[in-house]
Coordinates of C-alpha atoms in Angstrom, one line a residue:
M1261 CA 31.8 -110.3 99.5
R1262 CA 28.7 -109.8 97.3
K1263 CA 26.4 -109.0 100.3
L1264 CA 29.3 -106.2 101.2
I1265 CA 29.1 -104.7 98.1
L1266 CA 25.2 -104.7 98.1
T1267 CA 25.2 -103.3 101.8
F1268 CA 27.7 -100.5 100.4
I1269 CA 25.5 -99.8 97.2
S1270 CA 22.6 -99.8 99.7
I1271 CA 24.1 -97.0 101.8
L1272 CA 25.4 -95.2 98.9
F1273 CA 22.0 -95.3 97.5
I1274 CA 20.3 -93.9 101.0
G1275 CA 22.9 -91.2 101.1
C1276 CA 22.3 -89.8 98.1
A1277 CA 18.5 -90.1 98.4
F1278 CA 19.0 -88.2 101.6
A1279 CA 20.9 -85.0 100.0
Q1280 CA 18.7 -85.0 97.4
T1281 CA 16.2 -84.9 99.8
K1282 CA 17.7 -82.1 101.4
D1283 CA 18.4 -80.0 98.2
A1284 CA 15.0 -79.9 97.2
A1285 CA 13.5 -78.8 101.1
A1286 CA 16.3 -76.2 100.9
A1287 CA 15.1 -75.3 97.6
K1288 CA 11.4 -75.7 98.5
N1289 CA 12.2 -73.4 101.5
S1290 CA 14.6 -70.5 99.8
P1291 CA 12.2 -67.4 99.3
E1292 CA 11.2 -66.9 95.5
T1293 CA 12.3 -64.0 93.5
V1294 CA 11.7 -62.1 90.1
V1295 CA 14.6 -60.8 88.1
V1296 CA 14.0 -56.5 88.2
K1297 CA 16.0 -54.6 85.8
H1298 CA 16.7 -50.8 86.3
R1299 CA 18.7 -48.5 84.3
L1300 CA 21.1 -46.1 86.3
T1301 CA 22.9 -44.3 83.1
D1302 CA 22.3 -44.3 79.1
S1303 CA 25.3 -47.1 79.4
V1304 CA 24.7 -48.8 82.3
I1305 CA 21.8 -51.2 83.5
E1306 CA 21.2 -53.3 86.8
R1307 CA 20.2 -56.8 87.4
F1308 CA 18.8 -57.8 90.3
N1309 CA 16.5 -60.2 92.2
V1310 CA 13.9 -58.9 94.6
L1311 CA 11.7 -61.0 96.7
K1312 CA 8.3 -62.2 94.6
V1313 CA 6.1 -61.3 98.3
N1314 CA 8.2 -57.8 98.8
R1315 CA 9.7 -56.5 95.9
G1316 CA 11.2 -53.8 98.0
I1317 CA 13.9 -56.3 99.3
R1318 CA 16.9 -57.6 97.0
Q1319 CA 17.9 -61.1 96.9
G1320 CA 20.5 -63.2 95.6
L1321 CA 22.7 -62.1 92.3
Y1322 CA 23.4 -58.8 91.9
Q1323 CA 24.7 -57.4 88.6
A1324 CA 25.5 -53.9 86.8
L1325 CA 26.3 -54.0 82.8
Y1326 CA 27.8 -51.7 81.0
Q1327 CA 26.6 -51.5 77.5
K1328 CA 25.4 -54.8 78.0
N1329 CA 28.9 -55.8 77.4
Y1330 CA 30.9 -55.6 80.4
A1331 CA 30.1 -56.2 84.3
L1332 CA 30.9 -53.1 86.4
A1333 CA 29.2 -55.0 89.6
S1334 CA 29.0 -58.4 90.7
G1335 CA 27.8 -59.8 94.1
Y1336 CA 25.1 -61.1 96.4
Y1337 CA 22.2 -59.4 98.7
D1338 CA 20.8 -61.7 101.6
N1339 CA 17.8 -60.1 102.7
D1340 CA 18.7 -56.9 101.4
K1341 CA 22.3 -56.2 102.7
R1342 CA 25.0 -56.5 100.3
T1343 CA 27.0 -60.1 101.5
G1344 CA 29.6 -62.0 100.9
V1345 CA 32.7 -61.0 98.4
W1346 CA 31.8 -58.1 95.7
H1347 CA 33.6 -57.5 92.2
F1348 CA 33.9 -54.4 90.5
F1349 CA 35.5 -53.7 87.1
D1350 CA 35.9 -50.5 85.1
N1351 CA 34.3 -50.2 81.6
R1352 CA 36.5 -52.4 79.7
G1353 CA 35.8 -55.1 82.1
H1354 CA 39.1 -54.8 84.1
L1355 CA 39.1 -55.9 87.5
V1356 CA 39.5 -52.6 89.4
Q1357 CA 38.6 -53.7 93.3
N1358 CA 37.3 -56.7 95.7
F1359 CA 35.1 -55.7 98.9
D1360 CA 34.3 -58.2 101.6
Y1361 CA 31.1 -57.3 103.3
R1362 CA 31.6 -60.1 106.0
T1363 CA 34.8 -57.9 106.9
N1364 CA 34.0 -54.7 105.6
Q1365 CA 37.1 -54.2 103.9
I1366 CA 38.9 -53.8 100.4
T1367 CA 40.7 -56.9 99.7
Y1368 CA 42.1 -55.8 96.4
E1369 CA 42.2 -52.6 94.7
A1370 CA 44.0 -52.5 90.9
P1371 CA 46.5 -50.3 90.4
E1372 CA 45.8 -46.6 88.7
D1373 CA 47.1 -45.6 85.3
S1374 CA 47.2 -42.3 83.7
T1375 CA 44.3 -43.0 81.5
S1376 CA 42.2 -42.7 84.6
N1377 CA 39.2 -40.1 84.6
L1378 CA 40.4 -39.5 88.2
Q1379 CA 42.5 -36.9 89.8
Y1380 CA 43.7 -36.3 93.3
F1381 CA 45.2 -33.4 94.8
V1382 CA 45.9 -33.4 98.8
D1383 CA 45.6 -30.3 100.5
V1384 CA 49.5 -29.9 102.0
K1385 CA 52.7 -30.1 100.2
L1386 CA 54.6 -32.8 99.0
N1387 CA 58.4 -33.4 98.5
D1388 CA 59.7 -36.2 96.3
T1389 CA 60.1 -38.8 99.2
A1390 CA 56.7 -38.3 100.6
K1391 CA 54.6 -41.4 100.6
T1392 CA 51.0 -41.4 99.7
T1393 CA 47.6 -43.1 99.3
K1394 CA 44.8 -41.9 97.3
P1395 CA 41.1 -42.0 98.8
L1396 CA 39.5 -45.4 98.1
K1397 CA 35.6 -45.8 97.3
V1398 CA 33.9 -48.9 98.0
G1399 CA 32.5 -50.1 94.2
G1400 CA 35.9 -49.0 92.8
R1401 CA 36.9 -45.8 90.5
F1402 CA 33.5 -46.6 88.1
F1403 CA 30.9 -48.2 89.7
G1404 CA 31.6 -46.5 93.0
Y1405 CA 31.3 -42.9 91.6
L1406 CA 28.4 -43.3 89.6
P1407 CA 25.9 -42.2 92.5
Y1408 CA 27.9 -39.1 92.2
L1409 CA 27.5 -38.1 88.6
N1410 CA 23.7 -39.4 88.4
L1411 CA 22.9 -36.8 90.9
F1412 CA 23.8 -34.0 88.9
K1413 CA 21.5 -32.5 85.3
L1414 CA 22.0 -29.4 83.2
P1415 CA 19.7 -26.8 84.5
P1416 CA 16.8 -25.9 81.3
E1417 CA 18.9 -22.6 80.5
L1418 CA 22.4 -24.7 80.0
M1419 CA 21.1 -27.4 77.7
N1420 CA 22.1 -25.5 74.4
L1421 CA 25.5 -25.5 75.6
N1422 CA 27.9 -26.6 72.6
P1423 CA 29.0 -30.4 73.3
N1424 CA 32.0 -30.3 71.0
V1425 CA 33.9 -27.5 73.6
S1426 CA 31.6 -28.6 76.9
F1427 CA 32.4 -30.7 79.6
G1428 CA 31.8 -31.1 83.8
A1429 CA 34.0 -31.7 86.6
V1430 CA 32.7 -33.5 89.4
E1431 CA 34.8 -32.5 92.5
L1432 CA 34.3 -34.4 96.0
L1433 CA 36.4 -33.3 99.1
I1434 CA 37.2 -36.4 101.2
S1435 CA 38.3 -35.2 104.9
P1436 CA 40.8 -36.9 106.6
L1437 CA 37.9 -39.1 109.1
G1438 CA 37.0 -40.4 105.4
R1439 CA 33.8 -38.7 104.9
L1440 CA 32.5 -36.8 101.9
A1441 CA 33.1 -33.0 103.2
S1442 CA 31.8 -31.2 99.9
F1443 CA 30.4 -32.2 96.8
K1444 CA 30.6 -29.9 94.0
V1445 CA 30.1 -29.6 89.6
H1446 CA 31.8 -27.9 87.5
V1447 CA 30.5 -27.1 84.1
Y1448 CA 33.2 -26.0 81.1
S1449 CA 32.1 -24.7 77.9
G1450 CA 34.8 -22.8 76.1
S1451 CA 35.3 -19.6 78.2
Y1452 CA 32.1 -20.5 80.3
E1453 CA 32.3 -21.5 84.0
K1454 CA 29.8 -22.3 86.6
T1455 CA 29.8 -23.9 89.8
F1456 CA 26.9 -25.9 91.3
N1457 CA 27.0 -26.9 95.1
M1458 CA 26.0 -30.2 95.8
S1459 CA 24.2 -31.6 98.9
I1460 CA 26.6 -33.7 100.8
D1461 CA 23.5 -35.4 101.9
V1462 CA 23.5 -37.8 99.1
P1463 CA 20.8 -40.8 99.2
D1464 CA 23.0 -43.4 100.3
P1465 CA 24.9 -43.0 103.5
A1466 CA 27.7 -45.6 102.4
D1467 CA 28.2 -42.7 99.4
K1468 CA 29.6 -40.4 102.4
I1469 CA 31.8 -42.8 103.4
F1470 CA 35.6 -43.6 102.1
V1471 CA 39.1 -44.8 103.1
P1472 CA 41.2 -41.4 104.1
A1473 CA 44.0 -40.2 101.8
T1474 CA 47.2 -40.5 103.4
V1475 CA 50.9 -38.9 103.5
N1476 CA 53.6 -40.7 105.0
G1477 CA 50.7 -42.7 107.0
Q1478 CA 49.1 -39.8 108.0
A1479 CA 45.3 -39.0 107.2
V1480 CA 44.8 -36.1 104.9
S1481 CA 42.3 -34.1 103.0
C1482 CA 42.2 -35.1 99.2
R1483 CA 39.7 -33.5 96.3
V1484 CA 38.9 -36.2 94.2
V1485 CA 38.0 -34.7 90.7
I1486 CA 36.2 -36.7 87.7
K1487 CA 36.2 -35.3 84.3
C1488 CA 32.7 -36.0 82.9
G1489 CA 30.7 -35.5 79.5
F1490 CA 27.3 -34.7 79.1
R1491 CA 24.4 -37.0 78.2
N1492 CA 21.6 -35.6 75.8
D1493 CA 19.5 -34.8 78.6
G1494 CA 21.9 -33.1 80.2
G1495 CA 23.4 -35.8 82.7
L1496 CA 27.1 -36.7 83.1
E1497 CA 28.8 -39.4 82.4
F1498 CA 32.1 -40.8 82.5
Y1499 CA 34.4 -40.0 79.7

């Protein structure tokens, strides 16, 4: 019995040593990374890892943080591509969406309440029995729409608008195919109103793609309107 126990302990020791050697080899062979921080807006900072030998390649954990307190996005990169399940939150830390990059599917979308900054307008007449779904954007209702807000700044001649009576509205038209068809920014200040037509050739091709709205199971065009405030530098931010 003593000999049997000693044999078992020896096998266990060899197994643990092998596992530790394997983990050490994996750590040694994994690419070395460095942490990069980048400010997306006045209130949002993204933090991610890049390869030390090529800082244009993201590798490992990515996080976007709102006012350094709440995560807006969390997930992993593998060789500059998003991988696995990513989690997206609103600016109060509530989970609003999960997206699985292995299957390219939204696996969870939180219900939207009346406090949302987003409004939806379909281009068909609705009756009381119509069953509708809204357009969906990968990244959820906060992080997913930040790229459009970041593409606009007030021109110099409008920088003196009274901030107490001024606001902006981003208007996106999403086609029945789930493509960005129109991108506008409306500026309101008291009785003043001006519309800026923005290019739909946005920097990231992924920001041209949506899950389209539907009415009774049929894909339809839908306008998404996002009410925004103005930052001191003339940029847009969520209310």
